[in-house]
PDB file of C-alpha atoms and ligand atoms in Angstrom:
ATOM      1  CA  MET R   1      94.466 107.432 124.856  1.00  0.00           C
ATOM      2  CA  ASN R   2      91.309 105.451 124.158  1.00  0.00           C
ATOM      3  CA  LYS R   3      90.795 104.275 120.595  1.00  0.00           C
ATOM      4  CA  GLY R   4      87.736 106.025 119.191  1.00  0.00           C
ATOM      5  CA  MET R   5      84.447 104.305 118.471  1.00  0.00           C
ATOM      6  CA  LEU R   6      83.269 103.258 115.037  1.00  0.00           C
ATOM      7  CA  ILE R   7      79.772 104.493 114.208  1.00  0.00           C
ATOM      8  CA  VAL R   8      77.989 103.019 111.209  1.00  0.00           C
ATOM      9  CA  LEU R   9      75.191 105.244 110.022  1.00  0.00           C
ATOM     10  CA  SER R  10      72.833 104.382 107.181  1.00  0.00           C
ATOM     11  CA  GLY R  11      69.609 105.674 105.752  1.00  0.00           C
ATOM     12  CA  PRO R  12      68.049 105.736 102.316  1.00  0.00           C
ATOM     13  CA  SER R  13      69.007 108.331  99.764  1.00  0.00           C
ATOM     14  CA  GLY R  14      66.937 111.489 100.335  1.00  0.00           C
ATOM     15  CA  VAL R  15      66.286 110.904 104.045  1.00  0.00           C
ATOM     16  CA  GLY R  16      68.333 113.970 104.989  1.00  0.00           C
ATOM     17  CA  LYS R  17      71.401 112.239 106.464  1.00  0.00           C
ATOM     18  CA  GLY R  18      73.646 115.060 105.301  1.00  0.00           C
ATOM     19  CA  THR R  19      71.653 117.807 107.037  1.00  0.00           C
ATOM     20  CA  VAL R  20      71.299 115.815 110.250  1.00  0.00           C
ATOM     21  CA  LEU R  21      74.968 114.846 110.328  1.00  0.00           C
ATOM     22  CA  GLU R  22      76.153 118.377 109.668  1.00  0.00           C
ATOM     23  CA  LYS R  23      74.340 119.518 112.812  1.00  0.00           C
ATOM     24  CA  VAL R  24      75.575 116.548 114.834  1.00  0.00           C
ATOM     25  CA  PHE R  25      79.142 117.458 113.863  1.00  0.00           C
ATOM     26  CA  GLU R  26      78.585 121.072 114.922  1.00  0.00           C
ATOM     27  CA  HIS R  27      77.677 119.866 118.401  1.00  0.00           C
ATOM     28  CA  ASP R  28      80.156 117.045 118.825  1.00  0.00           C
ATOM     29  CA  LYS R  29      83.788 117.917 118.337  1.00  0.00           C
ATOM     30  CA  ASN R  30      85.109 114.416 118.995  1.00  0.00           C
ATOM     31  CA  LEU R  31      83.623 113.058 115.796  1.00  0.00           C
ATOM     32  CA  ALA R  32      85.448 112.528 112.525  1.00  0.00           C
ATOM     33  CA  TYR R  33      83.639 111.909 109.240  1.00  0.00           C
ATOM     34  CA  SER R  34      85.034 109.088 107.165  1.00  0.00           C
ATOM     35  CA  VAL R  35      85.461 110.452 103.644  1.00  0.00           C
ATOM     36  CA  SER R  36      84.595 107.555 101.329  1.00  0.00           C
ATOM     37  CA  CYS R  37      86.018 106.816  97.921  1.00  0.00           C
ATOM     38  CA  THR R  38      83.591 106.747  95.027  1.00  0.00           C
ATOM     39  CA  THR R  39      83.555 106.430  91.270  1.00  0.00           C
ATOM     40  CA  ARG R  40      80.369 108.542  91.021  1.00  0.00           C
ATOM     41  CA  PRO R  41      80.917 111.984  89.475  1.00  0.00           C
ATOM     42  CA  PRO R  42      80.803 114.923  91.907  1.00  0.00           C
ATOM     43  CA  ARG R  43      77.498 116.807  92.273  1.00  0.00           C
ATOM     44  CA  SER R  44      77.638 120.555  92.012  1.00  0.00           C
ATOM     45  CA  GLY R  45      79.238 121.954  95.172  1.00  0.00           C
ATOM     46  CA  GLU R  46      80.877 118.672  96.190  1.00  0.00           C
ATOM     47  CA  LYS R  47      84.603 118.895  96.869  1.00  0.00           C
ATOM     48  CA  ASP R  48      87.189 116.179  96.364  1.00  0.00           C
ATOM     49  CA  GLY R  49      88.620 115.076  99.714  1.00  0.00           C
ATOM     50  CA  VAL R  50      85.772 116.703 101.648  1.00  0.00           C
ATOM     51  CA  HIS R  51      82.569 114.991 100.525  1.00  0.00           C
ATOM     52  CA  TYR R  52      84.259 112.076  98.807  1.00  0.00           C
ATOM     53  CA  SER R  53      87.546 111.090  97.263  1.00  0.00           C
ATOM     54  CA  PHE R  54      86.422 110.966  93.658  1.00  0.00           C
ATOM     55  CA  ILE R  55      88.512 108.303  91.954  1.00  0.00           C
ATOM     56  CA  SER R  56      88.422 106.308  88.714  1.00  0.00           C
ATOM     57  CA  LYS R  57      86.979 102.810  88.526  1.00  0.00           C
ATOM     58  CA  GLU R  58      90.492 101.481  87.743  1.00  0.00           C
ATOM     59  CA  LYS R  59      91.908 103.046  90.903  1.00  0.00           C
ATOM     60  CA  PHE R  60      88.963 101.741  92.948  1.00  0.00           C
ATOM     61  CA  LEU R  61      89.463  98.176  91.683  1.00  0.00           C
ATOM     62  CA  GLU R  62      93.187  98.474  92.430  1.00  0.00           C
ATOM     63  CA  ASN R  63      92.382  99.498  96.028  1.00  0.00           C
ATOM     64  CA  ILE R  64      90.131  96.438  96.412  1.00  0.00           C
ATOM     65  CA  GLN R  65      92.866  94.172  95.026  1.00  0.00           C
ATOM     66  CA  ASN R  66      95.409  95.622  97.428  1.00  0.00           C
ATOM     67  CA  GLY R  67      93.115  94.871 100.375  1.00  0.00           C
ATOM     68  CA  ARG R  68      92.781  98.546 101.283  1.00  0.00           C
ATOM     69  CA  MET R  69      88.995  98.616 101.701  1.00  0.00           C
ATOM     70  CA  LEU R  70      87.298  98.027 105.034  1.00  0.00           C
ATOM     71  CA  GLU R  71      84.128  97.604 102.964  1.00  0.00           C
ATOM     72  CA  TYR R  72      82.793  98.579  99.568  1.00  0.00           C
ATOM     73  CA  THR R  73      79.710  98.191  97.434  1.00  0.00           C
ATOM     74  CA  VAL R  74      78.245  98.972  94.066  1.00  0.00           C
ATOM     75  CA  TYR R  75      75.344 101.374  94.488  1.00  0.00           C
ATOM     76  CA  CYS R  76      73.312 102.518  91.475  1.00  0.00           C
ATOM     77  CA  ASP R  77      76.144 101.572  89.071  1.00  0.00           C
ATOM     78  CA  ASN R  78      78.948 103.292  91.015  1.00  0.00           C
ATOM     79  CA  TYR R  79      81.509 101.998  93.495  1.00  0.00           C
ATOM     80  CA  TYR R  80      81.604 103.382  97.036  1.00  0.00           C
ATOM     81  CA  GLY R  81      83.967 102.266  99.776  1.00  0.00           C
ATOM     82  CA  THR R  82      85.852 102.948 102.984  1.00  0.00           C
ATOM     83  CA  ASP R  83      89.633 102.988 103.297  1.00  0.00           C
ATOM     84  CA  ALA R  84      90.529 100.776 106.291  1.00  0.00           C
ATOM     85  CA  GLU R  85      93.856 102.386 107.188  1.00  0.00           C
ATOM     86  CA  TYR R  86      92.432 105.898 107.077  1.00  0.00           C
ATOM     87  CA  VAL R  87      89.601 105.003 109.473  1.00  0.00           C
ATOM     88  CA  ASP R  88      91.960 103.201 111.811  1.00  0.00           C
ATOM     89  CA  SER R  89      94.372 106.133 111.967  1.00  0.00           C
ATOM     90  CA  LEU R  90      91.524 108.492 112.947  1.00  0.00           C
ATOM     91  CA  ARG R  91      90.353 106.068 115.649  1.00  0.00           C
ATOM     92  CA  LYS R  92      93.908 105.749 116.994  1.00  0.00           C
ATOM     93  CA  LYS R  93      94.000 109.542 117.355  1.00  0.00           C
ATOM     94  CA  GLY R  94      90.961 109.177 119.628  1.00  0.00           C
ATOM     95  CA  PHE R  95      88.262 110.305 117.190  1.00  0.00           C
ATOM     96  CA  ASP R  96      84.917 108.558 117.056  1.00  0.00           C
ATOM     97  CA  VAL R  97      84.586 107.892 113.354  1.00  0.00           C
ATOM     98  CA  VAL R  98      81.269 108.056 111.492  1.00  0.00           C
ATOM     99  CA  LEU R  99      80.873 105.874 108.406  1.00  0.00           C
ATOM    100  CA  GLU R 100      77.910 107.128 106.419  1.00  0.00           C
ATOM    101  CA  ILE R 101      77.357 104.055 104.279  1.00  0.00           C
ATOM    102  CA  GLU R 102      74.537 102.014 102.742  1.00  0.00           C
ATOM    103  CA  THR R 103      73.244  98.720 104.145  1.00  0.00           C
ATOM    104  CA  ASN R 104      75.481  96.211 102.274  1.00  0.00           C
ATOM    105  CA  GLY R 105      78.589  98.009 103.451  1.00  0.00           C
ATOM    106  CA  ALA R 106      77.123  98.372 106.935  1.00  0.00           C
ATOM    107  CA  MET R 107      76.500  94.626 107.188  1.00  0.00           C
ATOM    108  CA  ASN R 108      80.092  93.916 106.196  1.00  0.00           C
ATOM    109  CA  VAL R 109      81.503  96.371 108.724  1.00  0.00           C
ATOM    110  CA  LEU R 110      79.279  94.979 111.489  1.00  0.00           C
ATOM    111  CA  LYS R 111      80.567  91.459 110.709  1.00  0.00           C
ATOM    112  CA  LYS R 112      84.191  92.611 110.919  1.00  0.00           C
ATOM    113  CA  CYS R 113      83.899  95.067 113.835  1.00  0.00           C
ATOM    114  CA  SER R 114      81.641  93.671 116.523  1.00  0.00           C
ATOM    115  CA  ASP R 115      82.058  96.766 118.704  1.00  0.00           C
ATOM    116  CA  ALA R 116      80.769  99.195 116.041  1.00  0.00           C
ATOM    117  CA  VAL R 117      77.675 101.230 116.940  1.00  0.00           C
ATOM    118  CA  SER R 118      74.983 101.101 114.256  1.00  0.00           C
ATOM    119  CA  VAL R 119      72.298 103.686 113.559  1.00  0.00           C
ATOM    120  CA  PHE R 120      69.659 103.787 110.825  1.00  0.00           C
ATOM    121  CA  ILE R 121      67.964 107.076 109.914  1.00  0.00           C
ATOM    122  CA  ALA R 122      64.499 106.543 108.447  1.00  0.00           C
ATOM    123  CA  PRO R 123      61.928 108.887 106.932  1.00  0.00           C
ATOM    124  CA  PRO R 124      58.570 109.229 108.753  1.00  0.00           C
ATOM    125  CA  THR R 125      56.932 107.499 105.754  1.00  0.00           C
ATOM    126  CA  PHE R 126      58.034 106.138 102.407  1.00  0.00           C
ATOM    127  CA  GLU R 127      56.013 108.874 100.654  1.00  0.00           C
ATOM    128  CA  HIS R 128      58.122 111.566 102.367  1.00  0.00           C
ATOM    129  CA  LEU R 129      61.207 109.978 100.879  1.00  0.00           C
ATOM    130  CA  GLN R 130      59.820 109.689  97.364  1.00  0.00           C
ATOM    131  CA  LYS R 131      58.792 113.330  97.456  1.00  0.00           C
ATOM    132  CA  ARG R 132      62.199 114.496  98.669  1.00  0.00           C
ATOM    133  CA  LEU R 133      64.128 112.468  96.139  1.00  0.00           C
ATOM    134  CA  THR R 134      61.993 113.707  93.282  1.00  0.00           C
ATOM    135  CA  GLU R 135      62.016 117.342  94.381  1.00  0.00           C
ATOM    136  CA  ARG R 136      65.702 117.828  95.203  1.00  0.00           C
ATOM    137  CA  GLY R 137      66.501 117.738  91.487  1.00  0.00           C
ATOM    138  CA  THR R 138      70.074 116.476  91.797  1.00  0.00           C
ATOM    139  CA  GLU R 139      69.497 113.270  89.827  1.00  0.00           C
ATOM    140  CA  THR R 140      67.942 112.181  86.541  1.00  0.00           C
ATOM    141  CA  SER R 141      64.608 110.318  86.698  1.00  0.00           C
ATOM    142  CA  ASP R 142      66.386 107.054  85.869  1.00  0.00           C
ATOM    143  CA  VAL R 143      68.745 107.492  88.845  1.00  0.00           C
ATOM    144  CA  ILE R 144      65.830 108.579  91.087  1.00  0.00           C
ATOM    145  CA  ASN R 145      63.961 105.380  90.235  1.00  0.00           C
ATOM    146  CA  LYS R 146      67.020 103.258  91.030  1.00  0.00           C
ATOM    147  CA  ARG R 147      67.456 105.097  94.336  1.00  0.00           C
ATOM    148  CA  ILE R 148      63.790 104.552  95.250  1.00  0.00           C
ATOM    149  CA  LEU R 149      64.158 100.809  94.627  1.00  0.00           C
ATOM    150  CA  LYS R 150      67.314 100.724  96.717  1.00  0.00           C
ATOM    151  CA  ALA R 151      65.549 102.705  99.476  1.00  0.00           C
ATOM    152  CA  LYS R 152      62.836 100.031  99.701  1.00  0.00           C
ATOM    153  CA  ASP R 153      65.508  97.376 100.094  1.00  0.00           C
ATOM    154  CA  GLU R 154      67.369  99.416 102.743  1.00  0.00           C
ATOM    155  CA  LEU R 155      64.200 100.087 104.755  1.00  0.00           C
ATOM    156  CA  SER R 156      63.551  96.347 104.868  1.00  0.00           C
ATOM    157  CA  ARG R 157      66.898  95.842 106.620  1.00  0.00           C
ATOM    158  CA  ILE R 158      66.443  98.159 109.581  1.00  0.00           C
ATOM    159  CA  ASP R 159      66.692  95.178 111.949  1.00  0.00           C
ATOM    160  CA  ILE R 160      70.440  94.799 111.526  1.00  0.00           C
ATOM    161  CA  TYR R 161      70.919  98.187 113.252  1.00  0.00           C
ATOM    162  CA  GLU R 162      70.908  98.772 117.016  1.00  0.00           C
ATOM    163  CA  TYR R 163      69.266 102.189 116.807  1.00  0.00           C
ATOM    164  CA  LEU R 164      66.504 103.611 114.644  1.00  0.00           C
ATOM    165  CA  VAL R 165      66.265 107.395 114.378  1.00  0.00           C
ATOM    166  CA  ILE R 166      63.268 108.883 112.574  1.00  0.00           C
ATOM    167  CA  ASN R 167      63.987 112.082 110.713  1.00  0.00           C
ATOM    168  CA  ASP R 168      60.647 113.815 111.037  1.00  0.00           C
ATOM    169  CA  VAL R 169      61.947 116.987 112.676  1.00  0.00           C
ATOM    170  CA  VAL R 170      65.665 117.495 111.955  1.00  0.00           C
ATOM    171  CA  ASP R 171      66.536 118.858 115.410  1.00  0.00           C
ATOM    172  CA  ASN R 172      64.910 115.862 117.100  1.00  0.00           C
ATOM    173  CA  ALA R 173      66.878 113.459 114.940  1.00  0.00           C
ATOM    174  CA  VAL R 174      70.063 115.397 115.815  1.00  0.00           C
ATOM    175  CA  GLN R 175      69.290 115.203 119.549  1.00  0.00           C
ATOM    176  CA  ASP R 176      68.604 111.473 119.259  1.00  0.00           C
ATOM    177  CA  ILE R 177      71.978 110.849 117.643  1.00  0.00           C
ATOM    178  CA  LEU R 178      73.782 113.006 120.214  1.00  0.00           C
ATOM    179  CA  ALA R 179      72.052 111.001 122.972  1.00  0.00           C
ATOM    180  CA  ILE R 180      73.144 107.717 121.375  1.00  0.00           C
ATOM    181  CA  LEU R 181      76.748 108.928 121.169  1.00  0.00           C
ATOM    182  CA  ARG R 182      76.704 110.063 124.765  1.00  0.00           C
ATOM    183  CA  ALA R 183      75.287 106.794 126.062  1.00  0.00           C
ATOM    184  CA  GLU R 184      77.709 104.721 123.988  1.00  0.00           C
ATOM    185  CA  ARG R 185      80.674 106.723 125.286  1.00  0.00           C
ATOM    186  CA  ILE R 186      79.563 106.208 128.872  1.00  0.00           C
ATOM    187  CA  LYS R 187      79.170 102.498 128.180  1.00  0.00           C
ATOM    188  CA  LYS R 188      82.526 102.162 126.436  1.00  0.00           C
ATOM    189  CA  TYR R 189      84.802 104.414 128.455  1.00  0.00           C
ATOM    190  CA  ASN R 190      83.586 104.938 132.021  1.00  0.00           C
ATOM    191  CA  LYS R 191      84.296 101.501 133.421  1.00  0.00           C
ATOM    192  CA  THR R 192      87.616 101.191 131.588  1.00  0.00           C
ATOM    193  CA  ASN R 193      88.865 104.573 132.729  1.00  0.00           C
ATOM    194  CA  TYR R 194      87.525 104.598 136.282  1.00  0.00           C
ATOM    195  CA  ARG R 195      90.331 105.282 138.739  1.00  0.00           C
ATOM    196  CA  GLY R 196      88.291 105.732 141.923  1.00  0.00           C
ATOM    197  CA  VAL R 197      88.741 103.562 144.977  1.00  0.00           C
ATOM    198  CA  LEU R 198      86.811 100.341 144.570  1.00  0.00           C
ATOM    199  CA  ILE R 199      85.384  98.999 147.834  1.00  0.00           C
TER     200      ILE R 199
HETATM  201  P1  5GP A 201      75.343 109.491  97.371  1.00  0.00           P
HETATM  202  O1  5GP A 201      75.614 109.148  95.929  1.00  0.00           O
HETATM  203  O2  5GP A 201      73.930 109.967  97.566  1.00  0.00           O
HETATM  204  O3  5GP A 201      76.369 110.412  97.954  1.00  0.00           O
HETATM  205  O4  5GP A 201      75.476 108.126  98.200  1.00  0.00           O
HETATM  206  C1  5GP A 201      74.726 107.015  97.835  1.00  0.00           C
HETATM  207  C2  5GP A 201      74.750 106.000  98.960  1.00  0.00           C
HETATM  208  O5  5GP A 201      76.055 105.484  99.134  1.00  0.00           O
HETATM  209  C3  5GP A 201      74.328 106.568 100.319  1.00  0.00           C
HETATM  210  O6  5GP A 201      73.431 105.659 100.928  1.00  0.00           O
HETATM  211  C4  5GP A 201      75.613 106.618 101.091  1.00  0.00           C
HETATM  212  O7  5GP A 201      75.420 106.456 102.474  1.00  0.00           O
HETATM  213  C5  5GP A 201      76.346 105.433 100.501  1.00  0.00           C
HETATM  214  N1  5GP A 201      77.801 105.485 100.688  1.00  0.00           N
HETATM  215  C6  5GP A 201      78.591 106.571 100.706  1.00  0.00           C
HETATM  216  N2  5GP A 201      79.864 106.209 100.934  1.00  0.00           N
HETATM  217  C7  5GP A 201      79.861 104.859 101.068  1.00  0.00           C
HETATM  218  C8  5GP A 201      80.887 103.894 101.345  1.00  0.00           C
HETATM  219  O8  5GP A 201      82.041 104.190 101.531  1.00  0.00           O
HETATM  220  N3  5GP A 201      80.498 102.605 101.419  1.00  0.00           N
HETATM  221  C9  5GP A 201      79.214 102.206 101.237  1.00  0.00           C
HETATM  222  N4  5GP A 201      78.946 100.904 101.349  1.00  0.00           N
HETATM  223  N5  5GP A 201      78.221 103.088 100.983  1.00  0.00           N
HETATM  224  C10 5GP A 201      78.544 104.399 100.906  1.00  0.00           C
END
């Protein structure tokens, strides 16, 4: 069995990554979502083990010390990170694993895993993003301001990613990501698995 691909997907808070990814997962059954660990408290409706593994700061620091994290970062005063063994076990089962992570973590993964596919989802304009973040009402104004600052920083680092997807119309962004996955699979697997007669 082929080891699955690693897909690093970033985009500023409020860009609609969740909605886009949900639809991508509906269409593509070979994908697995990497459930990150975080010390941020759950939002209403978020489930432990589904959206995140919600853990204490002490436990998070212990995981770092034990070398368990593929990458981690501090984002708006909370820790977020990816468990290396968990991702590897999904890839060994043949799943293409999606890491939905911010740009610092993405840079670290891209340094460690040169074959990872990287995608950045951007808003059509910065104003769209500000409006969405302010209107969704899931954060306090202090947190919103921090997220807007972080979004500016993330948008300035688009160049580290191979692909840029613009989330203007959700279905178009979904189709773009499905097309990227399809092309990357053809690139990665077809030559390796070809068993035809070579002349
Ligand atoms: P949120 O609090 O909105 O769920 O996530 C905040 C940011 O953290 C988002 O940009 C999200 O992609 C990022 N994030 C989520 N999990 C991880 C992770 O495991 N590692 C890193 N570096 N960023 C993450």
